[in-house]
mmCIF file of C-alpha atoms in Angstrom:
data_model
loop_
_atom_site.group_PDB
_atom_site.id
_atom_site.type_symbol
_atom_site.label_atom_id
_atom_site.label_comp_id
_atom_site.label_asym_id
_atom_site.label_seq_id
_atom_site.Cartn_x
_atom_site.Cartn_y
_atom_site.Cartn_z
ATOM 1 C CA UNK A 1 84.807 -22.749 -46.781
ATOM 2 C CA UNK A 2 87.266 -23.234 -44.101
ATOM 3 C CA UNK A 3 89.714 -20.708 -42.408
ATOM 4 C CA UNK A 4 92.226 -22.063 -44.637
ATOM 5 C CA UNK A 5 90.873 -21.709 -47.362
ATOM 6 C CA UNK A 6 89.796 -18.209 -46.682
ATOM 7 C CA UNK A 7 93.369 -17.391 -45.814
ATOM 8 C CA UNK A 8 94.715 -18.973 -49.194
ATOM 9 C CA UNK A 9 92.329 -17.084 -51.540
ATOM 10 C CA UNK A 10 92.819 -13.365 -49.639
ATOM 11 C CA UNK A 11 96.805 -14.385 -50.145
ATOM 12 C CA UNK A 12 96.772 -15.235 -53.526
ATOM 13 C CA UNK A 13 94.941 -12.061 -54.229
ATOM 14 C CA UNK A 14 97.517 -10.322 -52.780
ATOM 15 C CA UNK A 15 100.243 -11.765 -54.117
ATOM 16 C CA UNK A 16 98.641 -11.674 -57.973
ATOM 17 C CA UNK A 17 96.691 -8.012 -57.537
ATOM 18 C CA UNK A 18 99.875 -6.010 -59.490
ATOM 19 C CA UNK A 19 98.234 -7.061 -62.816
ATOM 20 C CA UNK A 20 98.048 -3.873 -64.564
ATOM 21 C CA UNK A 21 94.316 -3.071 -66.124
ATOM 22 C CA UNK A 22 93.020 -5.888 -63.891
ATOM 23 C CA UNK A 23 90.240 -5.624 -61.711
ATOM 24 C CA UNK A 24 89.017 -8.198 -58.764
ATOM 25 C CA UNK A 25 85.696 -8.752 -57.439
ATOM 26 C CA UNK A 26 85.610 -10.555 -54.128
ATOM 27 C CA UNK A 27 81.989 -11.153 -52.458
ATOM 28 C CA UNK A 28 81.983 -12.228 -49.343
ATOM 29 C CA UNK A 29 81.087 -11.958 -45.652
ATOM 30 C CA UNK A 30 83.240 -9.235 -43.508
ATOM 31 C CA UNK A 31 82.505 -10.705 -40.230
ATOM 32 C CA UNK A 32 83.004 -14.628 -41.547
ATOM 33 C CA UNK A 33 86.929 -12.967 -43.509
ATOM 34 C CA UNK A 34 87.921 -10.767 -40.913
ATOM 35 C CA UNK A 35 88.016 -13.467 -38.362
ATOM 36 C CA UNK A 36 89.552 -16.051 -40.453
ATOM 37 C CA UNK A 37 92.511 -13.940 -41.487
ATOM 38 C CA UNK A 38 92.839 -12.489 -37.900
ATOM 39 C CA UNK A 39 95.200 -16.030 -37.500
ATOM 40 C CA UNK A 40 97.096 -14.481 -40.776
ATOM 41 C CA UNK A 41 97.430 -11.005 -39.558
ATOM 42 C CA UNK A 42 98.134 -12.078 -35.958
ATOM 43 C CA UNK A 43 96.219 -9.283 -34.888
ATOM 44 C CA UNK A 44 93.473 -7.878 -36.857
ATOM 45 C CA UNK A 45 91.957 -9.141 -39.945
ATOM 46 C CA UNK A 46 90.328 -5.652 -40.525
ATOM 47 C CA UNK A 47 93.546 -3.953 -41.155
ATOM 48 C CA UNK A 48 95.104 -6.852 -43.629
ATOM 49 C CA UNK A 49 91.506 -6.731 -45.263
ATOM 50 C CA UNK A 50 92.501 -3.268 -46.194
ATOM 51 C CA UNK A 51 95.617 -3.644 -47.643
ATOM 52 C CA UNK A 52 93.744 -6.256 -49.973
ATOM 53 C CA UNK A 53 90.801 -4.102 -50.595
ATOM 54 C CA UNK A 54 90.944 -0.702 -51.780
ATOM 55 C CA UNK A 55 86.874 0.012 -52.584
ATOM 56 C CA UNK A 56 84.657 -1.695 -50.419
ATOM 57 C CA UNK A 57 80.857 -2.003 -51.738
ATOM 58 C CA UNK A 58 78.674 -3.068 -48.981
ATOM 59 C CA UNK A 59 75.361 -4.196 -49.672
ATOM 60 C CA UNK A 60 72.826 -3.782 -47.556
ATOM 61 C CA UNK A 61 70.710 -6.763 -45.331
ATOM 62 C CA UNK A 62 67.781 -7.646 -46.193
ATOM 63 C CA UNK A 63 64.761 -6.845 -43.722
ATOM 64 C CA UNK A 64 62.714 -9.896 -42.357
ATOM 65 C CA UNK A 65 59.426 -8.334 -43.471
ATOM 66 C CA UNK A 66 61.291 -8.756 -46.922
ATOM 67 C CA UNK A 67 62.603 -12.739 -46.530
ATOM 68 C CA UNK A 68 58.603 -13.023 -45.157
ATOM 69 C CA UNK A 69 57.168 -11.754 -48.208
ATOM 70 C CA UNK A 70 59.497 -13.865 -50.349
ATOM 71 C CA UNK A 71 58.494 -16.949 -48.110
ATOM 72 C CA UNK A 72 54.957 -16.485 -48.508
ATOM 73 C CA UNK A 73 54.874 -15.839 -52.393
ATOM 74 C CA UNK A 74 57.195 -18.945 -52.868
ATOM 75 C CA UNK A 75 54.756 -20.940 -50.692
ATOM 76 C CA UNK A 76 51.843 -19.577 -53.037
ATOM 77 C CA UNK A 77 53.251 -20.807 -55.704
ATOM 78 C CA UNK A 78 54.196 -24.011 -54.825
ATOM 79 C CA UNK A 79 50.713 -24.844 -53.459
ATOM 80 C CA UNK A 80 48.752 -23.222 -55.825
ATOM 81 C CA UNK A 81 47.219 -26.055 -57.166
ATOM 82 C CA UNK A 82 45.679 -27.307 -53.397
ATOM 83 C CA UNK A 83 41.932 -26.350 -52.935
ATOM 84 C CA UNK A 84 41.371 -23.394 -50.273
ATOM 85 C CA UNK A 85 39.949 -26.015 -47.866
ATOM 86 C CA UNK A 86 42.634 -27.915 -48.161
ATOM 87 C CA UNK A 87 45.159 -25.923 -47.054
ATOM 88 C CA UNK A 88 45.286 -24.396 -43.162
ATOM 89 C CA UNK A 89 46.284 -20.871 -44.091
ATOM 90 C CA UNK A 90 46.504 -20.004 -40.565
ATOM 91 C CA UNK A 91 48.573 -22.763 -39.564
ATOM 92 C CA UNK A 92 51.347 -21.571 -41.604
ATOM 93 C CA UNK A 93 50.831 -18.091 -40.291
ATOM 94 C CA UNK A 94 51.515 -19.642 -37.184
ATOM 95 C CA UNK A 95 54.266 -22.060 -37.950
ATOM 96 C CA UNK A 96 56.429 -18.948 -40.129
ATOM 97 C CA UNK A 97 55.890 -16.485 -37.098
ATOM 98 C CA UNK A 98 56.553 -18.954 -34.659
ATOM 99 C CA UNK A 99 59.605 -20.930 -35.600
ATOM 100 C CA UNK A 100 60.149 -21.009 -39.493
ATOM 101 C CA UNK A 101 61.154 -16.975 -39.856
ATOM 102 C CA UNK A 102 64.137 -17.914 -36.901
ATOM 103 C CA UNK A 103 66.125 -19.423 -39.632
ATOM 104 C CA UNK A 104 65.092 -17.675 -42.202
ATOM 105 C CA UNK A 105 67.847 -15.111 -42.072
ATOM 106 C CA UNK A 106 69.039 -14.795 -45.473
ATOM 107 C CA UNK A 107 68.049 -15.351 -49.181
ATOM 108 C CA UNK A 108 70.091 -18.825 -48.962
ATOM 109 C CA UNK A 109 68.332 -19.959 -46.262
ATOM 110 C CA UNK A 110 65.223 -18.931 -47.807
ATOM 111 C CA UNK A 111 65.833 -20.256 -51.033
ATOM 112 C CA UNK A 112 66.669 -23.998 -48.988
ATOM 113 C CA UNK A 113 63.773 -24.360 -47.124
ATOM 114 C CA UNK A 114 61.399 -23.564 -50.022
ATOM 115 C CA UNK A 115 63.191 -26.602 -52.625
ATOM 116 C CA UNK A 116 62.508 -28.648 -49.179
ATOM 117 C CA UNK A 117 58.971 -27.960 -48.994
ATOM 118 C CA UNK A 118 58.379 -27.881 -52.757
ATOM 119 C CA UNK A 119 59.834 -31.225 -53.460
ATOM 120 C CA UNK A 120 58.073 -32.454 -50.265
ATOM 121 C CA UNK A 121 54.775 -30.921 -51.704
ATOM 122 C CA UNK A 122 55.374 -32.812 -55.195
ATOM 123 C CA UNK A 123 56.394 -35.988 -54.046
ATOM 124 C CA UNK A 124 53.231 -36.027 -51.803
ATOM 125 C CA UNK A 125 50.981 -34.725 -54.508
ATOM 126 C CA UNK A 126 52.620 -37.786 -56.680
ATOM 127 C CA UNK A 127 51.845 -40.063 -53.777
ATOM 128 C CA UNK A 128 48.021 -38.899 -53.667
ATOM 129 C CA UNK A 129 47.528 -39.003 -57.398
ATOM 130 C CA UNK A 130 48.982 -42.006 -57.849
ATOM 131 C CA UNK A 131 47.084 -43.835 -55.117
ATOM 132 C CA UNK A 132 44.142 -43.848 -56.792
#
């Protein structure tokens, strides 16, 4: 979503929030908002942000030992069919710790990388059955 775009949905919240019995819920990222409507405000996106929003839920980040557990249960699952010996446990210790868990820094990111590596792992499991 661009700045624009941003900027267009926080105004049209504003200019629509009078409804009476009418509740919004807007999820997004402070940091990512704040910044874009910064341009809007001229000076500080926090303080427009808080003539917008009037109770602000934060939810909390999740931990990296968390997105590592996820990681490795999706990655059971998806090759759970592969014999023990054929499948180098430790070299995807070593490739998670080393560079996969640097971009692994949300449940998005998480969630993309294991489609990747599942449709990888079918269409080569396809491959190998089928070449025999």
């Amino acid at each position: 979503m661009s700045t624009i775009d941003i900027q267009s949905v926080f105004k049209l919240v504003q200019s629509i929030a009078d409804f009476p019995n009418t509740i919004y819920l807007l999820a997004f990222d402070y940091d990512i908002v704040t910044r874009a409507l910064e341009e809007v405000q001229k000076d500080n996106g926090e303080s427009y942000l808080e003539k917008i929003i009037q109770t602000p839920f934060n939810l909390p980040v999740i931990s990296e030992v968390k997105i590592t557990q996820i990681f490795i249960s999706e990655l059971n699952k998806i090759f759970k069919n592969i014999p023990e010996d054929k499948f180098d446990t430790n070299a995807w210790a070593e490739l998670l710790h080393r560079s996969i868990s640097y971009y692994l820094q949300s449940l998005r990111d998480l969630a993309r990388l294991n489609n990747t590596i599942g449709s990888g792992a079918n269409s080569v499991r396809d491959d190998h059955l089928t070449s025999y």
